[in-house]
Short mmCIF file of C-alpha atoms in Angstrom, two decimals:
data_model
loop_
_atom_site.label_atom_id
_atom_site.label_comp_id
_atom_site.label_asym_id
_atom_site.label_seq_id
_atom_site.Cartn_x
_atom_site.Cartn_y
_atom_site.Cartn_z
CA UNK A 9 0.00 0.00 0.00
CA UNK A 10 1.35 3.44 -0.95
CA UNK A 11 2.37 5.77 1.85
CA UNK A 12 2.58 9.54 1.97
CA UNK A 13 5.59 10.87 3.89
CA UNK A 14 6.69 14.41 4.77
CA UNK A 15 10.43 14.95 5.29
CA UNK A 16 11.31 18.09 7.27
CA UNK A 17 15.01 19.05 7.28
CA UNK A 18 16.79 22.34 6.56
CA UNK A 19 19.73 20.44 5.02
CA UNK A 20 18.80 20.06 1.34
CA UNK A 21 21.23 17.19 0.74
CA UNK A 22 19.82 15.09 3.58
CA UNK A 23 16.26 16.02 2.68
CA UNK A 24 16.70 15.01 -0.96
CA UNK A 25 18.38 11.71 -0.09
CA UNK A 26 15.59 10.76 2.31
CA UNK A 27 12.88 11.74 -0.17
CA UNK A 28 14.55 9.73 -2.95
CA UNK A 29 14.96 6.72 -0.65
CA UNK A 30 11.27 6.68 0.22
CA UNK A 31 10.28 7.17 -3.41
CA UNK A 32 12.39 4.14 -4.35
CA UNK A 33 10.10 2.16 -2.04
CA UNK A 34 7.14 3.25 -4.13
CA UNK A 35 5.99 5.74 -1.52
CA UNK A 36 5.12 9.39 -2.08
CA UNK A 37 7.51 11.75 -0.27
CA UNK A 38 7.55 15.54 0.00
CA UNK A 39 10.53 17.52 1.29
CA UNK A 40 10.06 20.62 3.45
CA UNK A 41 12.88 22.89 4.62
CA UNK A 42 11.46 24.39 7.83
CA UNK A 43 8.96 23.89 10.63
CA UNK A 44 6.42 26.61 9.86
CA UNK A 45 6.07 25.39 6.27
CA UNK A 46 5.65 21.81 7.50
CA UNK A 47 2.82 22.86 9.81
CA UNK A 48 1.10 24.71 6.97
CA UNK A 49 1.34 21.66 4.70
CA UNK A 50 0.27 19.14 7.34
CA UNK A 51 -3.45 19.48 6.72
CA UNK A 52 -3.17 19.38 2.93
CA UNK A 53 -0.66 16.52 2.71
CA UNK A 54 -2.18 14.38 5.48
CA UNK A 55 1.00 12.30 5.68
CA UNK A 56 1.19 8.75 7.02
CA UNK A 57 4.59 9.58 8.55
CA UNK A 58 6.61 12.71 9.35
CA UNK A 59 10.42 12.52 9.37
CA UNK A 60 11.63 15.50 11.37
CA UNK A 61 15.09 16.95 11.99
CA UNK A 62 15.58 18.04 15.59
CA UNK A 63 17.92 20.99 15.04
CA UNK A 64 16.50 23.47 12.54
CA UNK A 65 16.87 27.26 12.51
CA UNK A 66 13.91 29.30 13.67
CA UNK A 67 11.53 26.59 14.81
CA UNK A 68 13.17 23.44 16.20
CA UNK A 69 11.96 19.92 15.51
CA UNK A 70 10.92 19.65 19.16
CA UNK A 71 8.61 22.65 18.75
CA UNK A 72 7.26 21.30 15.46
CA UNK A 73 6.56 17.91 17.07
CA UNK A 74 4.77 19.56 19.97
CA UNK A 75 2.60 21.58 17.57
CA UNK A 76 1.83 18.55 15.39
CA UNK A 77 0.66 16.63 18.44
CA UNK A 78 -1.91 19.35 19.09
CA UNK A 79 -3.44 18.58 15.69
CA UNK A 80 -2.65 15.04 14.65
CA UNK A 81 -1.59 11.56 15.79
CA UNK A 82 0.55 10.97 12.68
CA UNK A 83 3.69 8.92 13.50
CA UNK A 84 6.86 11.03 13.83
CA UNK A 85 10.48 9.88 13.44
CA UNK A 86 13.24 12.24 14.54
CA UNK A 87 16.58 12.70 12.78
CA UNK A 88 19.14 13.58 15.44
CA UNK A 89 22.88 14.04 15.88
CA UNK A 90 24.77 11.84 18.33
CA UNK A 91 25.12 14.67 20.85
CA UNK A 92 21.36 15.36 21.00
CA UNK A 93 20.47 12.68 23.57
CA UNK A 94 18.47 15.07 25.74
CA UNK A 95 16.52 16.37 22.75
CA UNK A 96 15.73 12.81 21.63
CA UNK A 97 14.37 11.95 25.07
CA UNK A 98 12.27 15.12 25.12
CA UNK A 99 11.02 14.33 21.63
CA UNK A 100 9.87 10.86 22.63
CA UNK A 101 8.22 12.26 25.73
CA UNK A 102 6.18 14.82 23.78
CA UNK A 103 4.93 12.29 21.27
CA UNK A 104 7.57 11.21 18.72
CA UNK A 105 7.50 7.52 17.86
CA UNK A 106 11.13 6.77 16.98
CA UNK A 107 14.44 8.36 16.04
CA UNK A 108 17.43 7.74 13.75
CA UNK A 109 20.88 9.07 14.64
CA UNK A 110 22.97 10.95 12.08
CA UNK A 111 24.96 9.92 10.13
CA UNK A 112 22.49 7.20 9.20
CA UNK A 113 21.96 4.60 6.52
CA UNK A 114 18.82 5.58 4.57
CA UNK A 115 17.83 1.92 4.54
CA UNK A 116 17.66 2.00 8.34
CA UNK A 117 15.18 4.86 8.10
CA UNK A 118 13.08 2.84 5.65
CA UNK A 119 13.21 -0.17 7.99
CA UNK A 120 12.04 1.93 10.93
CA UNK A 121 9.24 3.44 8.83
CA UNK A 122 8.10 -0.04 7.82
CA UNK A 123 8.17 -1.16 11.45
CA UNK A 124 5.92 1.76 12.39
CA UNK A 125 3.52 0.97 9.55
CA UNK A 126 3.43 -2.72 10.53
CA UNK A 127 2.77 -1.81 14.14
CA UNK A 128 -0.08 0.45 13.12
CA UNK A 129 -1.64 -1.86 10.55
CA UNK A 130 -1.33 -5.13 12.47
CA UNK A 131 -2.34 -3.84 15.90
CA UNK A 132 -5.71 -5.56 15.66
CA UNK A 133 -4.55 -8.98 14.44
CA UNK A 134 -4.39 -10.64 17.87
CA UNK A 135 -7.74 -11.35 19.49
CA UNK A 136 -8.04 -11.53 23.27
CA UNK A 137 -10.75 -12.81 25.57
CA UNK A 138 -11.86 -9.27 26.39
CA UNK A 139 -12.67 -8.46 22.77
CA UNK A 140 -16.17 -8.60 21.33
CA UNK A 141 -16.39 -9.59 17.72
CA UNK A 142 -12.87 -9.88 16.32
CA UNK A 143 -11.43 -6.43 16.59
CA UNK A 144 -13.16 -4.48 19.35
CA UNK A 145 -12.18 -4.07 23.00
CA UNK A 146 -14.82 -2.73 25.39
CA UNK A 147 -14.45 -1.69 29.03
CA UNK A 148 -17.43 0.22 30.39
CA UNK A 149 -18.02 3.20 28.08
CA UNK A 150 -14.51 2.87 26.68
CA UNK A 151 -14.16 1.12 23.31
CA UNK A 152 -11.17 0.44 21.09
CA UNK A 153 -11.56 -0.52 17.45
CA UNK A 154 -8.16 -2.14 17.03
CA UNK A 155 -8.61 -2.77 13.32
CA UNK A 156 -9.32 0.87 12.49
CA UNK A 157 -7.03 2.17 15.26
CA UNK A 158 -9.79 4.28 16.81
CA UNK A 159 -10.78 4.92 20.42
CA UNK A 160 -14.20 5.99 21.72
CA UNK A 161 -15.75 7.02 25.02
CA UNK A 162 -19.56 6.70 24.99
CA UNK A 163 -19.43 6.92 21.17
CA UNK A 164 -17.29 10.08 21.27
CA UNK A 165 -14.06 9.70 19.30
CA UNK A 166 -10.80 10.20 21.24
CA UNK A 167 -7.82 11.42 19.21
CA UNK A 168 -4.82 9.36 20.34
CA UNK A 169 -1.29 8.96 19.06
CA UNK A 170 -0.21 5.49 17.99
CA UNK A 171 1.78 4.97 21.19
CA UNK A 172 -1.10 6.16 23.40
CA UNK A 173 -3.47 3.83 21.58
CA UNK A 174 -1.17 0.82 22.02
CA UNK A 175 -0.68 1.57 25.71
CA UNK A 176 -4.43 1.77 26.22
CA UNK A 177 -4.91 -1.42 24.19
CA UNK A 178 -2.44 -3.25 26.45
CA UNK A 179 -4.27 -2.10 29.59
CA UNK A 180 -7.70 -2.94 28.14
CA UNK A 181 -6.74 -6.50 27.27
CA UNK A 182 -6.62 -7.32 31.00
CA UNK A 183 -8.55 -4.77 33.08
CA UNK A 184 -7.58 -4.87 36.74
CA UNK A 185 -4.17 -6.37 36.09
CA UNK A 186 -1.20 -4.23 37.11
CA UNK A 187 1.26 -3.78 34.23
CA UNK A 188 4.87 -2.83 34.87
CA UNK A 189 6.41 -0.09 32.76
CA UNK A 190 8.52 -2.71 31.02
CA UNK A 191 5.40 -4.67 30.04
CA UNK A 192 3.73 -1.50 28.77
CA UNK A 193 6.86 -0.65 26.77
CA UNK A 194 6.76 -4.06 25.08
CA UNK A 195 3.07 -3.61 24.30
CA UNK A 196 3.56 -0.19 22.73
CA UNK A 197 6.94 -0.76 21.06
CA UNK A 198 6.69 -4.31 19.73
CA UNK A 199 9.68 -3.88 17.39
CA UNK A 200 12.01 -4.18 20.39
CA UNK A 201 12.71 -0.48 20.82
CA UNK A 202 13.80 0.51 24.34
CA UNK A 203 12.45 3.64 26.03
CA UNK A 204 12.87 4.86 29.59
CA UNK A 205 10.35 4.59 32.42
CA UNK A 206 10.12 8.37 32.27
CA UNK A 207 8.98 8.19 28.64
CA UNK A 208 6.27 5.63 29.48
CA UNK A 209 5.11 7.85 32.36
CA UNK A 210 4.94 10.82 30.00
CA UNK A 211 2.81 8.90 27.46
CA UNK A 212 0.49 7.69 30.24
CA UNK A 213 0.19 11.24 31.57
CA UNK A 214 -0.89 12.54 28.15
CA UNK A 215 -3.26 9.62 27.68
CA UNK A 216 -4.86 10.35 31.05
CA UNK A 217 -5.20 14.00 30.16
CA UNK A 218 -7.04 13.17 26.93
CA UNK A 219 -9.37 10.76 28.70
CA UNK A 220 -10.03 13.30 31.46
CA UNK A 221 -11.09 15.87 28.85
CA UNK A 222 -14.08 13.69 27.95
CA UNK A 223 -14.93 12.69 31.51
CA UNK A 224 -13.03 9.42 31.87
CA UNK A 225 -10.37 8.61 34.44
CA UNK A 226 -9.87 4.83 34.25
CA UNK A 227 -6.08 4.52 34.53
CA UNK A 228 -4.74 4.04 38.05
CA UNK A 229 -1.15 4.28 39.29
CA UNK A 230 0.15 1.48 41.49
CA UNK A 231 3.15 3.02 43.20
CA UNK A 232 6.39 1.17 42.75
CA UNK A 233 4.83 -1.23 40.24
CA UNK A 234 3.11 0.40 37.26
CA UNK A 235 -0.40 1.04 35.98
CA UNK A 236 -3.76 -0.69 35.81
CA UNK A 237 -7.14 -0.07 34.22
CA UNK A 238 -9.71 0.39 36.97
CA UNK A 239 -13.39 -0.41 36.93
CA UNK A 240 -15.79 1.64 34.83
CA UNK A 241 -19.53 1.95 34.78
#
């Protein structure tokens, strides 16, 4: 299936190489040189993936990522230099899905993009005892359509990022069970990617905030252990 990708990097050489690499995969790729332009094009392009350089003049990739997350749950992969560890961590905490360190092999970037697409597209393939039908999880008024990657509270759609959705899916498969941060990481990053406990906490905090906005507060913290999905009416 064809994918639409936006590549945001102020370095024209890197931008052009990444665009060409994606196009060689049969995907559509558009290069953008700065953050403000990327934000303007986001609605029109409706990309399946955004590849975003962290250090850009004017508006940094961190700021662009933060702004995108106010509008969209599109997967984001950061391009970062080796000395940008702190920025990478911040990026993951505010909603990025992965990162590639410069200098990088363009094929690695393609592999990571494919892993993200597989994770998104196959998230509903495994059926658990708590599902109704084949691809729906229900817990009280909370419902996940794992095939369409959509979440609802009392029929009201909840806009979640891919990582937030997968975390909620993991919790909803076994309501009442306490999941450690390591177990939640494996549920949300099934390609083996490692993230810190702090990153998991940050994703859970944003997920809770979104649920609270529509009147739901089902996720409970079990101190020293992890998180669980509490009872709902």
